[in-house]
Coordinates of N, CA, C and O in Angstrom, one line a residue:
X156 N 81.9 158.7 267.4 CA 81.1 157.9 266.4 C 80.4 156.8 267.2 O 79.3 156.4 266.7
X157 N 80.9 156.3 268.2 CA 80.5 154.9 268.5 C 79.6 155.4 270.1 O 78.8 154.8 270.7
X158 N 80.1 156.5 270.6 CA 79.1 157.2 271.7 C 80.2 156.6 272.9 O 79.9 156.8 274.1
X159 N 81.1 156.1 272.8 CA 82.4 156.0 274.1 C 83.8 156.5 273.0 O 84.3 156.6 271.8
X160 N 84.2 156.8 274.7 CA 85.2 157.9 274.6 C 86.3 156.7 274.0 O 86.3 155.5 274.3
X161 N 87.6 157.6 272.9 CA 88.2 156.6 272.1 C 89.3 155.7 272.9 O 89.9 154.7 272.4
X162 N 89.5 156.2 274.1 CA 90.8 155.5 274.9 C 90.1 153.9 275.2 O 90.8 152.9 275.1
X163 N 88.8 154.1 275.5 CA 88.1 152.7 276.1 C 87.3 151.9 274.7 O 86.6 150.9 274.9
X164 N 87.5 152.3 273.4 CA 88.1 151.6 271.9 C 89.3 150.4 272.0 O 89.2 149.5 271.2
X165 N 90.4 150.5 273.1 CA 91.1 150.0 272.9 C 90.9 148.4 273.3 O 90.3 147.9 274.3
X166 N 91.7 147.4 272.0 CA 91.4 146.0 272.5 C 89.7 146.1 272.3 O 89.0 145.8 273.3
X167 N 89.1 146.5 271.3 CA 87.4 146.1 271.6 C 87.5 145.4 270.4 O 88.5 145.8 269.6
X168 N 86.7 144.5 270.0 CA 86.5 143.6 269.0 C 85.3 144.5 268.2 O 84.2 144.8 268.6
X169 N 86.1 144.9 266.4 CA 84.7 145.6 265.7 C 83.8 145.2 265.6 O 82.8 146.0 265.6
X170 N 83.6 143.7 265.5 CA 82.6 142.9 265.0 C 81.6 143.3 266.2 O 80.5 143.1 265.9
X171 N 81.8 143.9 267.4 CA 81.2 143.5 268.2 C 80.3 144.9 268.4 O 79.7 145.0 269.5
X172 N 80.1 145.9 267.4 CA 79.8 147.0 267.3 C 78.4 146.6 266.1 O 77.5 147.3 266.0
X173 N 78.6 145.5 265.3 CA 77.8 145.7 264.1 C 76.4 144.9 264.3 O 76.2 143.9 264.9
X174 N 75.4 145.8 263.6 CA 74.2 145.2 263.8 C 74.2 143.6 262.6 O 74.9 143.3 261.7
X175 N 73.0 143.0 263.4 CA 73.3 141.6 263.4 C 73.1 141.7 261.7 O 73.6 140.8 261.1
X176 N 72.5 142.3 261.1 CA 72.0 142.5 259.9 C 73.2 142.7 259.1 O 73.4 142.2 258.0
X177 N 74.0 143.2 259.6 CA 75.7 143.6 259.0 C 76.9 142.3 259.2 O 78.1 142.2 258.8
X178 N 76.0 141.4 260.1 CA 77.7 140.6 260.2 C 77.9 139.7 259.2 O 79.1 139.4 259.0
X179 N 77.3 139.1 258.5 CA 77.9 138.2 257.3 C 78.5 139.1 256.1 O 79.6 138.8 255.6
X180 N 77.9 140.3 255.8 CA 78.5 141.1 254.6 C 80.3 141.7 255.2 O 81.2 141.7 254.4
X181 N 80.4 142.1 256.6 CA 81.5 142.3 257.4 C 82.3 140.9 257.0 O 83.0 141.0 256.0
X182 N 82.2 140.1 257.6 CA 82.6 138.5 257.6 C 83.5 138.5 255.9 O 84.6 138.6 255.4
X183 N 82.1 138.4 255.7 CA 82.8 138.0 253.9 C 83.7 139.3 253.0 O 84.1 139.1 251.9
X184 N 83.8 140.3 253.6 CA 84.6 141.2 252.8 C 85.7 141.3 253.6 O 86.6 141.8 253.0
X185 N 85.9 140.7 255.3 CA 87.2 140.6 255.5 C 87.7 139.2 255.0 O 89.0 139.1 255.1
X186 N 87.1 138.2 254.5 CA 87.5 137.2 254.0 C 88.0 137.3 252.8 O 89.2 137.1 252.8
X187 N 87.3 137.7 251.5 CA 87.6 138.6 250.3 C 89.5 139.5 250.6 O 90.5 138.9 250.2
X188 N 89.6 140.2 251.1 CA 90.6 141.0 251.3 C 91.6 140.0 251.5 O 92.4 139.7 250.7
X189 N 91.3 139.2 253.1 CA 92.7 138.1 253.3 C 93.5 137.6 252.0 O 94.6 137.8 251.6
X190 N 91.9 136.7 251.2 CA 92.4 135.7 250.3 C 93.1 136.0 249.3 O 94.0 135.3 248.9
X191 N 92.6 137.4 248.6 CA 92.5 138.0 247.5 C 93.7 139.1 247.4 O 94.3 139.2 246.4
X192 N 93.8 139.9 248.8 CA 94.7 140.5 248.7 C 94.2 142.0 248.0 O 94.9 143.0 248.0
X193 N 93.3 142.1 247.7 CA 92.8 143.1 247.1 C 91.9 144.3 247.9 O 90.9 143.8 248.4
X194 N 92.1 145.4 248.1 CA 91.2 146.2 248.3 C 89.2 146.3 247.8 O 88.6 146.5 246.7
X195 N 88.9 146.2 248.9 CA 87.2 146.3 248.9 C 86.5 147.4 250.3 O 86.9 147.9 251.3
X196 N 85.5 147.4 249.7 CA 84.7 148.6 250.7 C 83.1 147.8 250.5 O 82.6 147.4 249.5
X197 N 82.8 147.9 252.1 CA 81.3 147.8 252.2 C 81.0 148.4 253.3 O 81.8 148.6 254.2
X198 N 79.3 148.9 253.3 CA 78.3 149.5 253.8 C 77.9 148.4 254.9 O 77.9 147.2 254.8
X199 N 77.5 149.4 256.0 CA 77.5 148.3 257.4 C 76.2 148.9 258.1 O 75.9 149.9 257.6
X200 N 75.5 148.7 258.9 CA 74.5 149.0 259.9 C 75.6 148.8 261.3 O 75.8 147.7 261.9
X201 N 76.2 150.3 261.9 CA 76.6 150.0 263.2 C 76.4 150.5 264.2 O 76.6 151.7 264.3
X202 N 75.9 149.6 265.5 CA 75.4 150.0 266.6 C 76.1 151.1 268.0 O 76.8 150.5 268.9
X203 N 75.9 152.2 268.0 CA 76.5 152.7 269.1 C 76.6 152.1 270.8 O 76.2 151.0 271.2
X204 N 76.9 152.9 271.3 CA 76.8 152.6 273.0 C 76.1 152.1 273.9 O 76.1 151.3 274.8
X205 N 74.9 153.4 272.9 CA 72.8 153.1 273.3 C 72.4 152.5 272.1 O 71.4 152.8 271.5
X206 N 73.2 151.7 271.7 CA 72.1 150.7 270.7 C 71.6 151.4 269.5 O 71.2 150.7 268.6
X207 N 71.5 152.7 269.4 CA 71.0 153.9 268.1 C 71.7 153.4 267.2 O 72.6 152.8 267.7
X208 N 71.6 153.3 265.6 CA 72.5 153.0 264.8 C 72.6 154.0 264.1 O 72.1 155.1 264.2
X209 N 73.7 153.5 263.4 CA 74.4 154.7 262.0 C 75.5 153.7 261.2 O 76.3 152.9 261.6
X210 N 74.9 154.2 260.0 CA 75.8 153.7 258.5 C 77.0 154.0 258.7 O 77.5 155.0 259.2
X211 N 77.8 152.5 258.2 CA 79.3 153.8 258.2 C 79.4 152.3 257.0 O 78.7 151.3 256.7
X212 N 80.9 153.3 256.4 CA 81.4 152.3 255.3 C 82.7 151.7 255.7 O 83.3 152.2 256.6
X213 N 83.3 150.7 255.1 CA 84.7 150.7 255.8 C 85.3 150.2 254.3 O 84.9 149.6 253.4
X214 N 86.2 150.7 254.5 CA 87.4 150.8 253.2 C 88.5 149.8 253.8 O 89.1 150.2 254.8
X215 N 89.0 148.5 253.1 CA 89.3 147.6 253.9 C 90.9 147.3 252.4 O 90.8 147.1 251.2
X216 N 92.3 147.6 253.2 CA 93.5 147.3 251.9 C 94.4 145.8 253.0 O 94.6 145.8 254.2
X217 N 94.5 145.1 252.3 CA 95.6 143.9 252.8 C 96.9 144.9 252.7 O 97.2 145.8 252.0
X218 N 97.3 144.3 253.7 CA 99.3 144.5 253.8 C 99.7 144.0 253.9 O 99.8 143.5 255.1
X219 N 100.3 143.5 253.0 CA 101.2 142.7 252.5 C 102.3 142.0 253.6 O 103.1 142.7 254.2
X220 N 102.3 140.7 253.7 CA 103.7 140.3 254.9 C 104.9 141.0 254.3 O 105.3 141.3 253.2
X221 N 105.1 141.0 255.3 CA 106.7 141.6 255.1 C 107.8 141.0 256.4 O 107.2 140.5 257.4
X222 N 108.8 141.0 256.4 CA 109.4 141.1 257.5 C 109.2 141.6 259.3 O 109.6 141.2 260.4
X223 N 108.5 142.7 258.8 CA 108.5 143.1 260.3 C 106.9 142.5 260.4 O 106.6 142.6 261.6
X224 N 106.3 142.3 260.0 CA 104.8 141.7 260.1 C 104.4 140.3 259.9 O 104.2 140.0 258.8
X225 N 104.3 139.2 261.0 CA 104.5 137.7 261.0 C 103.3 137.2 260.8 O 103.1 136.0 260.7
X226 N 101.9 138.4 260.7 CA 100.6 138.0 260.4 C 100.3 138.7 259.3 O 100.9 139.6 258.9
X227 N 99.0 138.2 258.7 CA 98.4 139.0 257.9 C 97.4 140.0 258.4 O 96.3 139.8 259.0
X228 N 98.1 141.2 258.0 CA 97.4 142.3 258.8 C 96.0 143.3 257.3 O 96.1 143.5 256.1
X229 N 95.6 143.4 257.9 CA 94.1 144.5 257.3 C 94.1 146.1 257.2 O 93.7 146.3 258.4
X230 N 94.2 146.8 256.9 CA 94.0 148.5 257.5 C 92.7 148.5 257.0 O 92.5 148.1 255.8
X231 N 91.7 149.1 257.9 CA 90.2 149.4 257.8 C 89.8 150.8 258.2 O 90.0 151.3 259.3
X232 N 89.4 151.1 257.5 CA 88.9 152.6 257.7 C 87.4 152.4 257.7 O 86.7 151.7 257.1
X233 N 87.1 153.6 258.9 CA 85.5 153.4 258.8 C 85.1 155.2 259.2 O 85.3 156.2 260.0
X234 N 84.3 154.6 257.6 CA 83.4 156.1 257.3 C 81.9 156.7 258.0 O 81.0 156.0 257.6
X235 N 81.4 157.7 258.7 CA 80.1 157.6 258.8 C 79.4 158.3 257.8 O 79.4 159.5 257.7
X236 N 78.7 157.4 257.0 CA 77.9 157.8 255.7 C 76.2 157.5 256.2 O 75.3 156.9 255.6
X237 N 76.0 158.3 257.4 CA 74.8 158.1 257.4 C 73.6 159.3 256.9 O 72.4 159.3 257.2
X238 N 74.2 160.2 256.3 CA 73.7 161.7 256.2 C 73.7 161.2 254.7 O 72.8 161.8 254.1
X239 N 74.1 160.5 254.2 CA 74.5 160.0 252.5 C 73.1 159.2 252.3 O 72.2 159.5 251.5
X240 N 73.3 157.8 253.3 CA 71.9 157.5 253.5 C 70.8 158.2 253.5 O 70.4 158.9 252.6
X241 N 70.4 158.1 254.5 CA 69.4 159.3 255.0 C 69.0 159.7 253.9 O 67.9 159.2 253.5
X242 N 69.6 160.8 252.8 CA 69.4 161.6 251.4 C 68.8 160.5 250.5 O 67.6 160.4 250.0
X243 N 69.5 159.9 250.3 CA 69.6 158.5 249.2 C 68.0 157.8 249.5 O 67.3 157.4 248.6
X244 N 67.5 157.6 250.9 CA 66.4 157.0 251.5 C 65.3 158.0 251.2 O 64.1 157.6 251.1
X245 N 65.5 159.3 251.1 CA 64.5 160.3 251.2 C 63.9 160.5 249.3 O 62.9 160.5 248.7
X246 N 65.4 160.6 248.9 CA 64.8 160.6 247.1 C 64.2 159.3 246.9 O 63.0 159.4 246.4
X247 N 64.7 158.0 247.3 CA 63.7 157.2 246.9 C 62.4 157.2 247.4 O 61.5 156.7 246.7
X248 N 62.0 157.9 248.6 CA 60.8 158.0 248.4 C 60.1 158.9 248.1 O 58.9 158.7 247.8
X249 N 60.7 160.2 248.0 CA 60.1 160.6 246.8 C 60.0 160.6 245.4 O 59.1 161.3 244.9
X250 N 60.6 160.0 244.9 CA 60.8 159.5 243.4 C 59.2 158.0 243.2 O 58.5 157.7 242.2
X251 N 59.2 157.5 244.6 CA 58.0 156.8 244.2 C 56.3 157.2 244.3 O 55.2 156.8 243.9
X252 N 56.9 158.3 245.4 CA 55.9 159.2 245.3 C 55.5 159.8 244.0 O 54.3 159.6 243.7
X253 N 56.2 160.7 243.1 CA 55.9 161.2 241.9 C 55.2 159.9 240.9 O 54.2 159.9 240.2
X254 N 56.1 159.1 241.1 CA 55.2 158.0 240.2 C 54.0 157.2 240.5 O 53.6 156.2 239.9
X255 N 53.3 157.9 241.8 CA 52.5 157.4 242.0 C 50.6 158.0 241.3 O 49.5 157.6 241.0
X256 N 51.6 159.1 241.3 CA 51.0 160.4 240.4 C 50.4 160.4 239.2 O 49.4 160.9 238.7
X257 N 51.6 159.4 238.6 CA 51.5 159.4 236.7 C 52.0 160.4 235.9 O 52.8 161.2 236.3
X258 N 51.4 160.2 234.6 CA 52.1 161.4 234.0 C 51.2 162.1 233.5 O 50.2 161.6 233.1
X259 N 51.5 163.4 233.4 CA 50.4 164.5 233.3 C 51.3 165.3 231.6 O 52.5 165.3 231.3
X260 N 50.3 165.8 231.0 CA 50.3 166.2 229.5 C 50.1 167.8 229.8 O 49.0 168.1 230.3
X261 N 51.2 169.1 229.6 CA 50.0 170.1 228.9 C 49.9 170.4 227.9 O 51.0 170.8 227.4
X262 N 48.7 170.5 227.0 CA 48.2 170.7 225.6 C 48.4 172.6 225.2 O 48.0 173.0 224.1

């Protein structure tokens, strides 16, 4: 997904993957989760190896302290929804295209 091999993932900081356009919505939904405790998901702009981007989503649940856990930990999952985009980007412009048209009557 990110264009390096997953061993050299290890110890890398996510934040350090997301286009600059993505880091306050990132920011504030890992904030949301800490405080809140609650499960949330948002849509990100993230930059691969060569700088190319691609959509992904990340599905973000708190876990709860417990005994064996002395921090507050996050599980994040990250989706690539860029083929979802892409589609979603193409109806909209076709959809403004047709109304560019107007509306047509047959008698």
């Amino acid at each position: 997904m990110f264009g390096i091999e997953p061993a050299n993932l290890i110890n890398s900081v996510f934040a350090g993957f997301l286009h600059p356009d993505s880091v306050d919505i990132y920011q504030k939904t890992i904030q949301y989760v800490l405080n809140k405790g609650e499960k949330l998901s948002c849509e990100l702009k993230i930059l691969r190896n060569d700088k190319s981007e691609f959509y992904g989503r990340i599905d973000c649940v708190y876990i709860h302290d417990n005994e064996s856990c002395n921090s507050r930990c996050i599980l994040v999952i990250l989706s690539d929804i860029s083929k979802e985009k892409t589609a979603e980007e193409k109806k909209k412009e076709a959809h403004k295209r047709l109304e560019g048209l107007g509306l047509w009557y047959l008698e």
